[in-house]
Amino acid sequence: MILKNKLTRKSLEITYPEFRKRFAKEIRTAFESYRKTQLNKYSYNFKDDNSMEYNFYFQLQWNFNHFGNLNWYIEKI
C-alpha cells in the first residue's frame, strides 16, 4: 500500500495491517463521515452497520481519500 502526503509529497509504503494500526483514528473519522453521508442519502438500504462498514472497506481507497480530509491519501493499494 502506497500513501502520499499532499503537503510534502513524501511517499510511505506500508502493509495493510500497519496502515490499520497507524491510521486507526483517521479511518474511524472517515468511516463516520461516510456513515453520516450514506444515512442522509438512503437509510432504507442498510439494515445494520456491518453492511455499511463492508461497503466502506470495499472501496477503501476512494472513501479514505474523500471522506478522511487528511494530508495523507492512498495512492495505490
PDB file of N, CA, C and O in Angstrom:
ATOM      1  N   MET A   1       0.854  -1.164   0.000  1.00  0.00           N
ATOM      2  CA  MET A   1       0.000   0.000   0.000  1.00  0.00           C
ATOM      3  C   MET A   1       0.908   1.237   0.000  1.00  0.00           C
ATOM      4  O   MET A   1       1.838   1.324   0.789  1.00  0.00           O
ATOM      5  N   ILE A   2       0.633   2.161  -0.909  1.00  0.00           N
ATOM      6  CA  ILE A   2       1.439   3.374  -1.007  1.00  0.00           C
ATOM      7  C   ILE A   2       0.573   4.577  -0.637  1.00  0.00           C
ATOM      8  O   ILE A   2      -0.480   4.798  -1.220  1.00  0.00           O
ATOM      9  N   LEU A   3       1.050   5.326   0.350  1.00  0.00           N
ATOM     10  CA  LEU A   3       0.376   6.547   0.776  1.00  0.00           C
ATOM     11  C   LEU A   3       1.263   7.725   0.427  1.00  0.00           C
ATOM     12  O   LEU A   3       2.476   7.608   0.415  1.00  0.00           O
ATOM     13  N   LYS A   4       0.636   8.867   0.167  1.00  0.00           N
ATOM     14  CA  LYS A   4       1.384  10.053  -0.195  1.00  0.00           C
ATOM     15  C   LYS A   4       0.866  11.235   0.607  1.00  0.00           C
ATOM     16  O   LYS A   4      -0.340  11.349   0.835  1.00  0.00           O
ATOM     17  N   ASN A   5       1.781  12.096   1.018  1.00  0.00           N
ATOM     18  CA  ASN A   5       1.419  13.294   1.753  1.00  0.00           C
ATOM     19  C   ASN A   5       1.159  14.421   0.767  1.00  0.00           C
ATOM     20  O   ASN A   5       1.975  14.681  -0.112  1.00  0.00           O
ATOM     21  N   LYS A   6       0.030  15.101   0.901  1.00  0.00           N
ATOM     22  CA  LYS A   6      -0.335  16.175  -0.016  1.00  0.00           C
ATOM     23  C   LYS A   6       0.587  17.385   0.112  1.00  0.00           C
ATOM     24  O   LYS A   6       0.848  18.074  -0.861  1.00  0.00           O
ATOM     25  N   LEU A   7       1.070  17.652   1.320  1.00  0.00           N
ATOM     26  CA  LEU A   7       1.873  18.848   1.553  1.00  0.00           C
ATOM     27  C   LEU A   7       3.342  18.647   1.200  1.00  0.00           C
ATOM     28  O   LEU A   7       3.944  19.483   0.528  1.00  0.00           O
ATOM     29  N   THR A   8       3.922  17.554   1.661  1.00  0.00           N
ATOM     30  CA  THR A   8       5.361  17.335   1.487  1.00  0.00           C
ATOM     31  C   THR A   8       5.697  16.452   0.294  1.00  0.00           C
ATOM     32  O   THR A   8       6.861  16.314  -0.048  1.00  0.00           O
ATOM     33  N   ARG A   9       4.704  15.813  -0.299  1.00  0.00           N
ATOM     34  CA  ARG A   9       4.876  14.854  -1.403  1.00  0.00           C
ATOM     35  C   ARG A   9       5.722  13.651  -0.993  1.00  0.00           C
ATOM     36  O   ARG A   9       6.258  12.947  -1.833  1.00  0.00           O
ATOM     37  N   LYS A  10       5.825  13.420   0.298  1.00  0.00           N
ATOM     38  CA  LYS A  10       6.550  12.263   0.819  1.00  0.00           C
ATOM     39  C   LYS A  10       5.702  11.008   0.614  1.00  0.00           C
ATOM     40  O   LYS A  10       4.501  11.018   0.850  1.00  0.00           O
ATOM     41  N   SER A  11       6.331   9.933   0.159  1.00  0.00           N
ATOM     42  CA  SER A  11       5.637   8.661  -0.035  1.00  0.00           C
ATOM     43  C   SER A  11       5.933   7.731   1.125  1.00  0.00           C
ATOM     44  O   SER A  11       7.015   7.772   1.707  1.00  0.00           O
ATOM     45  N   LEU A  12       4.966   6.897   1.420  1.00  0.00           N
ATOM     46  CA  LEU A  12       5.090   5.932   2.508  1.00  0.00           C
ATOM     47  C   LEU A  12       4.552   4.600   2.011  1.00  0.00           C
ATOM     48  O   LEU A  12       3.406   4.518   1.579  1.00  0.00           O
ATOM     49  N   GLU A  13       5.394   3.583   2.045  1.00  0.00           N
ATOM     50  CA  GLU A  13       4.971   2.253   1.610  1.00  0.00           C
ATOM     51  C   GLU A  13       4.861   1.364   2.844  1.00  0.00           C
ATOM     52  O   GLU A  13       5.854   1.080   3.510  1.00  0.00           O
ATOM     53  N   ILE A  14       3.628   0.945   3.141  1.00  0.00           N
ATOM     54  CA  ILE A  14       3.380   0.106   4.318  1.00  0.00           C
ATOM     55  C   ILE A  14       2.417  -1.013   3.945  1.00  0.00           C
ATOM     56  O   ILE A  14       1.742  -0.948   2.919  1.00  0.00           O
ATOM     57  N   THR A  15       2.336  -1.998   4.813  1.00  0.00           N
ATOM     58  CA  THR A  15       1.402  -3.099   4.597  1.00  0.00           C
ATOM     59  C   THR A  15       0.027  -2.685   5.125  1.00  0.00           C
ATOM     60  O   THR A  15      -0.110  -1.712   5.872  1.00  0.00           O
ATOM     61  N   TYR A  16      -0.987  -3.456   4.735  1.00  0.00           N
ATOM     62  CA  TYR A  16      -2.354  -3.151   5.173  1.00  0.00           C
ATOM     63  C   TYR A  16      -2.512  -3.198   6.695  1.00  0.00           C
ATOM     64  O   TYR A  16      -3.113  -2.282   7.262  1.00  0.00           O
ATOM     65  N   PRO A  17      -1.962  -4.228   7.392  1.00  0.00           N
ATOM     66  CA  PRO A  17      -2.081  -4.219   8.864  1.00  0.00           C
ATOM     67  C   PRO A  17      -1.389  -3.016   9.523  1.00  0.00           C
ATOM     68  O   PRO A  17      -1.912  -2.457  10.493  1.00  0.00           O
ATOM     69  N   GLU A  18      -0.260  -2.589   8.984  1.00  0.00           N
ATOM     70  CA  GLU A  18       0.415  -1.396   9.507  1.00  0.00           C
ATOM     71  C   GLU A  18      -0.438  -0.154   9.282  1.00  0.00           C
ATOM     72  O   GLU A  18      -0.515   0.721  10.148  1.00  0.00           O
ATOM     73  N   PHE A  19      -1.062  -0.088   8.119  1.00  0.00           N
ATOM     74  CA  PHE A  19      -1.942   1.033   7.804  1.00  0.00           C
ATOM     75  C   PHE A  19      -3.092   1.097   8.791  1.00  0.00           C
ATOM     76  O   PHE A  19      -3.441   2.172   9.282  1.00  0.00           O
ATOM     77  N   ARG A  20      -3.699  -0.054   9.088  1.00  0.00           N
ATOM     78  CA  ARG A  20      -4.831  -0.101  10.027  1.00  0.00           C
ATOM     79  C   ARG A  20      -4.414   0.356  11.425  1.00  0.00           C
ATOM     80  O   ARG A  20      -5.185   1.011  12.120  1.00  0.00           O
ATOM     81  N   LYS A  21      -3.187   0.022  11.841  1.00  0.00           N
ATOM     82  CA  LYS A  21      -2.705   0.448  13.165  1.00  0.00           C
ATOM     83  C   LYS A  21      -2.353   1.926  13.186  1.00  0.00           C
ATOM     84  O   LYS A  21      -2.741   2.659  14.089  1.00  0.00           O
ATOM     85  N   ARG A  22      -1.586   2.351  12.204  1.00  0.00           N
ATOM     86  CA  ARG A  22      -1.056   3.716  12.191  1.00  0.00           C
ATOM     87  C   ARG A  22      -2.131   4.768  11.944  1.00  0.00           C
ATOM     88  O   ARG A  22      -2.069   5.874  12.476  1.00  0.00           O
ATOM     89  N   PHE A  23      -3.112   4.454  11.118  1.00  0.00           N
ATOM     90  CA  PHE A  23      -4.146   5.419  10.750  1.00  0.00           C
ATOM     91  C   PHE A  23      -5.523   5.036  11.305  1.00  0.00           C
ATOM     92  O   PHE A  23      -6.546   5.355  10.696  1.00  0.00           O
ATOM     93  N   ALA A  24      -5.548   4.379  12.434  1.00  0.00           N
ATOM     94  CA  ALA A  24      -6.816   3.913  13.021  1.00  0.00           C
ATOM     95  C   ALA A  24      -7.781   5.069  13.287  1.00  0.00           C
ATOM     96  O   ALA A  24      -8.967   4.980  12.957  1.00  0.00           O
ATOM     97  N   LYS A  25      -7.289   6.134  13.861  1.00  0.00           N
ATOM     98  CA  LYS A  25      -8.146   7.281  14.173  1.00  0.00           C
ATOM     99  C   LYS A  25      -8.687   7.926  12.888  1.00  0.00           C
ATOM    100  O   LYS A  25      -9.861   8.277  12.810  1.00  0.00           O
ATOM    101  N   GLU A  26      -7.842   8.048  11.882  1.00  0.00           N
ATOM    102  CA  GLU A  26      -8.238   8.654  10.622  1.00  0.00           C
ATOM    103  C   GLU A  26      -9.255   7.782   9.878  1.00  0.00           C
ATOM    104  O   GLU A  26     -10.189   8.298   9.264  1.00  0.00           O
ATOM    105  N   ILE A  27      -9.072   6.465   9.948  1.00  0.00           N
ATOM    106  CA  ILE A  27     -10.024   5.547   9.314  1.00  0.00           C
ATOM    107  C   ILE A  27     -11.381   5.663  10.000  1.00  0.00           C
ATOM    108  O   ILE A  27     -12.421   5.699   9.348  1.00  0.00           O
ATOM    109  N   ARG A  28     -11.364   5.741  11.320  1.00  0.00           N
ATOM    110  CA  ARG A  28     -12.602   5.878  12.074  1.00  0.00           C
ATOM    111  C   ARG A  28     -13.323   7.181  11.713  1.00  0.00           C
ATOM    112  O   ARG A  28     -14.541   7.202  11.520  1.00  0.00           O
ATOM    113  N   THR A  29     -12.573   8.270  11.595  1.00  0.00           N
ATOM    114  CA  THR A  29     -13.145   9.560  11.219  1.00  0.00           C
ATOM    115  C   THR A  29     -13.745   9.503   9.816  1.00  0.00           C
ATOM    116  O   THR A  29     -14.848  10.001   9.582  1.00  0.00           O
ATOM    117  N   ALA A  30     -13.018   8.888   8.885  1.00  0.00           N
ATOM    118  CA  ALA A  30     -13.517   8.758   7.511  1.00  0.00           C
ATOM    119  C   ALA A  30     -14.775   7.897   7.471  1.00  0.00           C
ATOM    120  O   ALA A  30     -15.729   8.213   6.756  1.00  0.00           O
ATOM    121  N   PHE A  31     -14.797   6.824   8.258  1.00  0.00           N
ATOM    122  CA  PHE A  31     -15.972   5.955   8.283  1.00  0.00           C
ATOM    123  C   PHE A  31     -17.187   6.689   8.846  1.00  0.00           C
ATOM    124  O   PHE A  31     -18.299   6.552   8.324  1.00  0.00           O
ATOM    125  N   GLU A  32     -16.993   7.460   9.897  1.00  0.00           N
ATOM    126  CA  GLU A  32     -18.116   8.209  10.482  1.00  0.00           C
ATOM    127  C   GLU A  32     -18.670   9.226   9.487  1.00  0.00           C
ATOM    128  O   GLU A  32     -19.882   9.401   9.382  1.00  0.00           O
ATOM    129  N   SER A  33     -17.795   9.881   8.766  1.00  0.00           N
ATOM    130  CA  SER A  33     -18.238  10.828   7.740  1.00  0.00           C
ATOM    131  C   SER A  33     -18.988  10.100   6.624  1.00  0.00           C
ATOM    132  O   SER A  33     -20.038  10.562   6.156  1.00  0.00           O
ATOM    133  N   TYR A  34     -18.454   8.961   6.198  1.00  0.00           N
ATOM    134  CA  TYR A  34     -19.104   8.134   5.177  1.00  0.00           C
ATOM    135  C   TYR A  34     -20.475   7.672   5.663  1.00  0.00           C
ATOM    136  O   TYR A  34     -21.463   7.744   4.938  1.00  0.00           O
ATOM    137  N   ARG A  35     -20.534   7.248   6.914  1.00  0.00           N
ATOM    138  CA  ARG A  35     -21.778   6.736   7.502  1.00  0.00           C
ATOM    139  C   ARG A  35     -22.856   7.816   7.517  1.00  0.00           C
ATOM    140  O   ARG A  35     -23.996   7.581   7.116  1.00  0.00           O
ATOM    141  N   LYS A  36     -22.493   9.012   7.960  1.00  0.00           N
ATOM    142  CA  LYS A  36     -23.460  10.113   8.006  1.00  0.00           C
ATOM    143  C   LYS A  36     -23.961  10.471   6.606  1.00  0.00           C
ATOM    144  O   LYS A  36     -25.149  10.715   6.405  1.00  0.00           O
ATOM    145  N   THR A  37     -23.051  10.488   5.649  1.00  0.00           N
ATOM    146  CA  THR A  37     -23.426  10.807   4.275  1.00  0.00           C
ATOM    147  C   THR A  37     -24.380   9.760   3.712  1.00  0.00           C
ATOM    148  O   THR A  37     -25.394  10.101   3.084  1.00  0.00           O
ATOM    149  N   GLN A  38     -24.064   8.497   3.936  1.00  0.00           N
ATOM    150  CA  GLN A  38     -24.905   7.428   3.408  1.00  0.00           C
ATOM    151  C   GLN A  38     -26.274   7.394   4.078  1.00  0.00           C
ATOM    152  O   GLN A  38     -27.279   7.135   3.418  1.00  0.00           O
ATOM    153  N   LEU A  39     -26.333   7.651   5.365  1.00  0.00           N
ATOM    154  CA  LEU A  39     -27.623   7.651   6.061  1.00  0.00           C
ATOM    155  C   LEU A  39     -28.508   8.796   5.589  1.00  0.00           C
ATOM    156  O   LEU A  39     -29.733   8.661   5.551  1.00  0.00           O
ATOM    157  N   ASN A  40     -27.906   9.909   5.216  1.00  0.00           N
ATOM    158  CA  ASN A  40     -28.688  11.030   4.694  1.00  0.00           C
ATOM    159  C   ASN A  40     -29.211  10.752   3.294  1.00  0.00           C
ATOM    160  O   ASN A  40     -30.247  11.278   2.904  1.00  0.00           O
ATOM    161  N   LYS A  41     -28.496   9.933   2.541  1.00  0.00           N
ATOM    162  CA  LYS A  41     -28.912   9.635   1.165  1.00  0.00           C
ATOM    163  C   LYS A  41     -30.053   8.629   1.122  1.00  0.00           C
ATOM    164  O   LYS A  41     -31.118   8.906   0.619  1.00  0.00           O
ATOM    165  N   TYR A  42     -29.773   7.428   1.620  1.00  0.00           N
ATOM    166  CA  TYR A  42     -30.766   6.360   1.533  1.00  0.00           C
ATOM    167  C   TYR A  42     -30.598   5.394   2.694  1.00  0.00           C
ATOM    168  O   TYR A  42     -29.946   4.386   2.579  1.00  0.00           O
ATOM    169  N   SER A  43     -31.175   5.745   3.799  1.00  0.00           N
ATOM    170  CA  SER A  43     -31.023   4.945   5.014  1.00  0.00           C
ATOM    171  C   SER A  43     -31.775   3.616   4.936  1.00  0.00           C
ATOM    172  O   SER A  43     -31.464   2.688   5.662  1.00  0.00           O
ATOM    173  N   TYR A  44     -32.749   3.505   4.068  1.00  0.00           N
ATOM    174  CA  TYR A  44     -33.513   2.267   3.972  1.00  0.00           C
ATOM    175  C   TYR A  44     -32.686   1.120   3.391  1.00  0.00           C
ATOM    176  O   TYR A  44     -33.041  -0.038   3.541  1.00  0.00           O
ATOM    177  N   ASN A  45     -31.582   1.419   2.740  1.00  0.00           N
ATOM    178  CA  ASN A  45     -30.761   0.415   2.069  1.00  0.00           C
ATOM    179  C   ASN A  45     -29.909  -0.413   3.040  1.00  0.00           C
ATOM    180  O   ASN A  45     -29.533  -1.523   2.719  1.00  0.00           O
ATOM    181  N   PHE A  46     -29.593   0.141   4.201  1.00  0.00           N
ATOM    182  CA  PHE A  46     -28.702  -0.524   5.143  1.00  0.00           C
ATOM    183  C   PHE A  46     -29.483  -1.033   6.347  1.00  0.00           C
ATOM    184  O   PHE A  46     -30.127  -0.270   7.037  1.00  0.00           O
ATOM    185  N   LYS A  47     -29.384  -2.323   6.546  1.00  0.00           N
ATOM    186  CA  LYS A  47     -30.095  -2.912   7.680  1.00  0.00           C
ATOM    187  C   LYS A  47     -29.322  -2.758   8.982  1.00  0.00           C
ATOM    188  O   LYS A  47     -29.888  -2.692  10.048  1.00  0.00           O
ATOM    189  N   ASP A  48     -27.986  -2.712   8.887  1.00  0.00           N
ATOM    190  CA  ASP A  48     -27.158  -2.559  10.076  1.00  0.00           C
ATOM    191  C   ASP A  48     -25.829  -1.914   9.694  1.00  0.00           C
ATOM    192  O   ASP A  48     -25.540  -1.674   8.532  1.00  0.00           O
ATOM    193  N   ASP A  49     -25.003  -1.631  10.708  1.00  0.00           N
ATOM    194  CA  ASP A  49     -23.710  -1.007  10.473  1.00  0.00           C
ATOM    195  C   ASP A  49     -22.714  -1.945   9.807  1.00  0.00           C
ATOM    196  O   ASP A  49     -21.759  -1.488   9.190  1.00  0.00           O
ATOM    197  N   ASN A  50     -22.929  -3.261   9.914  1.00  0.00           N
ATOM    198  CA  ASN A  50     -21.995  -4.196   9.300  1.00  0.00           C
ATOM    199  C   ASN A  50     -21.996  -4.081   7.783  1.00  0.00           C
ATOM    200  O   ASN A  50     -20.934  -4.111   7.152  1.00  0.00           O
ATOM    201  N   SER A  51     -23.154  -3.953   7.180  1.00  0.00           N
ATOM    202  CA  SER A  51     -23.206  -3.818   5.723  1.00  0.00           C
ATOM    203  C   SER A  51     -22.610  -2.482   5.285  1.00  0.00           C
ATOM    204  O   SER A  51     -21.966  -2.394   4.251  1.00  0.00           O
ATOM    205  N   MET A  52     -22.825  -1.456   6.080  1.00  0.00           N
ATOM    206  CA  MET A  52     -22.263  -0.157   5.758  1.00  0.00           C
ATOM    207  C   MET A  52     -20.738  -0.186   5.883  1.00  0.00           C
ATOM    208  O   MET A  52     -20.021   0.364   5.037  1.00  0.00           O
ATOM    209  N   GLU A  53     -20.243  -0.843   6.909  1.00  0.00           N
ATOM    210  CA  GLU A  53     -18.792  -0.954   7.087  1.00  0.00           C
ATOM    211  C   GLU A  53     -18.167  -1.780   5.974  1.00  0.00           C
ATOM    212  O   GLU A  53     -17.093  -1.460   5.470  1.00  0.00           O
ATOM    213  N   TYR A  54     -18.855  -2.832   5.556  1.00  0.00           N
ATOM    214  CA  TYR A  54     -18.373  -3.653   4.447  1.00  0.00           C
ATOM    215  C   TYR A  54     -18.254  -2.805   3.177  1.00  0.00           C
ATOM    216  O   TYR A  54     -17.249  -2.867   2.474  1.00  0.00           O
ATOM    217  N   ASN A  55     -19.260  -2.000   2.889  1.00  0.00           N
ATOM    218  CA  ASN A  55     -19.223  -1.146   1.712  1.00  0.00           C
ATOM    219  C   ASN A  55     -18.113  -0.104   1.798  1.00  0.00           C
ATOM    220  O   ASN A  55     -17.482   0.229   0.791  1.00  0.00           O
ATOM    221  N   PHE A  56     -17.860   0.410   3.000  1.00  0.00           N
ATOM    222  CA  PHE A  56     -16.778   1.377   3.196  1.00  0.00           C
ATOM    223  C   PHE A  56     -15.429   0.748   2.874  1.00  0.00           C
ATOM    224  O   PHE A  56     -14.624   1.311   2.136  1.00  0.00           O
ATOM    225  N   TYR A  57     -15.165  -0.445   3.416  1.00  0.00           N
ATOM    226  CA  TYR A  57     -13.881  -1.097   3.189  1.00  0.00           C
ATOM    227  C   TYR A  57     -13.758  -1.694   1.791  1.00  0.00           C
ATOM    228  O   TYR A  57     -12.642  -1.891   1.306  1.00  0.00           O
ATOM    229  N   PHE A  58     -14.873  -1.965   1.147  1.00  0.00           N
ATOM    230  CA  PHE A  58     -14.831  -2.487  -0.207  1.00  0.00           C
ATOM    231  C   PHE A  58     -14.205  -1.461  -1.159  1.00  0.00           C
ATOM    232  O   PHE A  58     -13.469  -1.816  -2.082  1.00  0.00           O
ATOM    233  N   GLN A  59     -14.491  -0.188  -0.933  1.00  0.00           N
ATOM    234  CA  GLN A  59     -13.910   0.900  -1.716  1.00  0.00           C
ATOM    235  C   GLN A  59     -13.078   1.791  -0.808  1.00  0.00           C
ATOM    236  O   GLN A  59     -13.243   3.002  -0.769  1.00  0.00           O
ATOM    237  N   LEU A  60     -12.157   1.171  -0.082  1.00  0.00           N
ATOM    238  CA  LEU A  60     -11.375   1.876   0.934  1.00  0.00           C
ATOM    239  C   LEU A  60     -10.589   3.048   0.360  1.00  0.00           C
ATOM    240  O   LEU A  60     -10.565   4.119   0.954  1.00  0.00           O
ATOM    241  N   GLN A  61      -9.944   2.852  -0.763  1.00  0.00           N
ATOM    242  CA  GLN A  61      -9.103   3.914  -1.318  1.00  0.00           C
ATOM    243  C   GLN A  61      -9.919   5.179  -1.583  1.00  0.00           C
ATOM    244  O   GLN A  61      -9.553   6.263  -1.143  1.00  0.00           O
ATOM    245  N   TRP A  62     -11.025   5.049  -2.281  1.00  0.00           N
ATOM    246  CA  TRP A  62     -11.843   6.219  -2.590  1.00  0.00           C
ATOM    247  C   TRP A  62     -12.427   6.833  -1.318  1.00  0.00           C
ATOM    248  O   TRP A  62     -12.389   8.049  -1.130  1.00  0.00           O
ATOM    249  N   ASN A  63     -12.982   6.002  -0.454  1.00  0.00           N
ATOM    250  CA  ASN A  63     -13.633   6.504   0.760  1.00  0.00           C
ATOM    251  C   ASN A  63     -12.643   7.166   1.707  1.00  0.00           C
ATOM    252  O   ASN A  63     -12.929   8.216   2.278  1.00  0.00           O
ATOM    253  N   PHE A  64     -11.476   6.559   1.890  1.00  0.00           N
ATOM    254  CA  PHE A  64     -10.469   7.150   2.780  1.00  0.00           C
ATOM    255  C   PHE A  64      -9.995   8.489   2.221  1.00  0.00           C
ATOM    256  O   PHE A  64      -9.856   9.457   2.959  1.00  0.00           O
ATOM    257  N   ASN A  65      -9.770   8.554   0.920  1.00  0.00           N
ATOM    258  CA  ASN A  65      -9.273   9.794   0.309  1.00  0.00           C
ATOM    259  C   ASN A  65     -10.304  10.913   0.313  1.00  0.00           C
ATOM    260  O   ASN A  65      -9.949  12.070   0.479  1.00  0.00           O
ATOM    261  N   HIS A  66     -11.583  10.580   0.153  1.00  0.00           N
ATOM    262  CA  HIS A  66     -12.600  11.619   0.034  1.00  0.00           C
ATOM    263  C   HIS A  66     -13.316  11.954   1.344  1.00  0.00           C
ATOM    264  O   HIS A  66     -13.764  13.078   1.515  1.00  0.00           O
ATOM    265  N   PHE A  67     -13.421  11.017   2.227  1.00  0.00           N
ATOM    266  CA  PHE A  67     -14.114  11.286   3.488  1.00  0.00           C
ATOM    267  C   PHE A  67     -13.146  11.538   4.645  1.00  0.00           C
ATOM    268  O   PHE A  67     -13.555  11.987   5.702  1.00  0.00           O
ATOM    269  N   GLY A  68     -11.870  11.236   4.454  1.00  0.00           N
ATOM    270  CA  GLY A  68     -10.891  11.378   5.525  1.00  0.00           C
ATOM    271  C   GLY A  68     -10.466  12.796   5.802  1.00  0.00           C
ATOM    272  O   GLY A  68     -10.207  13.171   6.929  1.00  0.00           O
ATOM    273  N   ASN A  69     -10.360  13.611   4.746  1.00  0.00           N
ATOM    274  CA  ASN A  69      -9.973  15.005   4.899  1.00  0.00           C
ATOM    275  C   ASN A  69      -8.628  15.144   5.622  1.00  0.00           C
ATOM    276  O   ASN A  69      -8.503  15.876   6.585  1.00  0.00           O
ATOM    277  N   LEU A  70      -7.619  14.426   5.142  1.00  0.00           N
ATOM    278  CA  LEU A  70      -6.300  14.387   5.763  1.00  0.00           C
ATOM    279  C   LEU A  70      -5.222  14.878   4.806  1.00  0.00           C
ATOM    280  O   LEU A  70      -5.473  15.096   3.639  1.00  0.00           O
ATOM    281  N   ASN A  71      -4.004  15.000   5.339  1.00  0.00           N
ATOM    282  CA  ASN A  71      -2.865  15.317   4.489  1.00  0.00           C
ATOM    283  C   ASN A  71      -2.383  14.082   3.736  1.00  0.00           C
ATOM    284  O   ASN A  71      -1.755  14.199   2.701  1.00  0.00           O
ATOM    285  N   TRP A  72      -2.639  12.905   4.272  1.00  0.00           N
ATOM    286  CA  TRP A  72      -2.228  11.659   3.626  1.00  0.00           C
ATOM    287  C   TRP A  72      -3.376  11.121   2.783  1.00  0.00           C
ATOM    288  O   TRP A  72      -4.530  11.201   3.173  1.00  0.00           O
ATOM    289  N   TYR A  73      -3.032  10.552   1.637  1.00  0.00           N
ATOM    290  CA  TYR A  73      -4.032   9.873   0.821  1.00  0.00           C
ATOM    291  C   TYR A  73      -3.442   8.594   0.262  1.00  0.00           C
ATOM    292  O   TYR A  73      -2.224   8.464   0.122  1.00  0.00           O
ATOM    293  N   ILE A  74      -4.304   7.636  -0.046  1.00  0.00           N
ATOM    294  CA  ILE A  74      -3.866   6.351  -0.572  1.00  0.00           C
ATOM    295  C   ILE A  74      -3.678   6.511  -2.076  1.00  0.00           C
ATOM    296  O   ILE A  74      -4.639   6.795  -2.803  1.00  0.00           O
ATOM    297  N   GLU A  75      -2.444   6.326  -2.516  1.00  0.00           N
ATOM    298  CA  GLU A  75      -2.166   6.419  -3.946  1.00  0.00           C
ATOM    299  C   GLU A  75      -2.409   5.078  -4.639  1.00  0.00           C
ATOM    300  O   GLU A  75      -2.951   5.034  -5.732  1.00  0.00           O
ATOM    301  N   LYS A  76      -2.015   3.995  -3.976  1.00  0.00           N
ATOM    302  CA  LYS A  76      -2.166   2.663  -4.574  1.00  0.00           C
ATOM    303  C   LYS A  76      -2.299   1.629  -3.474  1.00  0.00           C
ATOM    304  O   LYS A  76      -1.604   1.674  -2.491  1.00  0.00           O
ATOM    305  N   ILE A  77      -3.212   0.695  -3.705  1.00  0.00           N
ATOM    306  CA  ILE A  77      -3.371  -0.404  -2.741  1.00  0.00           C
ATOM    307  C   ILE A  77      -2.641  -1.619  -3.274  1.00  0.00           C
ATOM    308  O   ILE A  77      -2.700  -1.949  -4.404  1.00  0.00           O
TER     309      ILE A  77
END
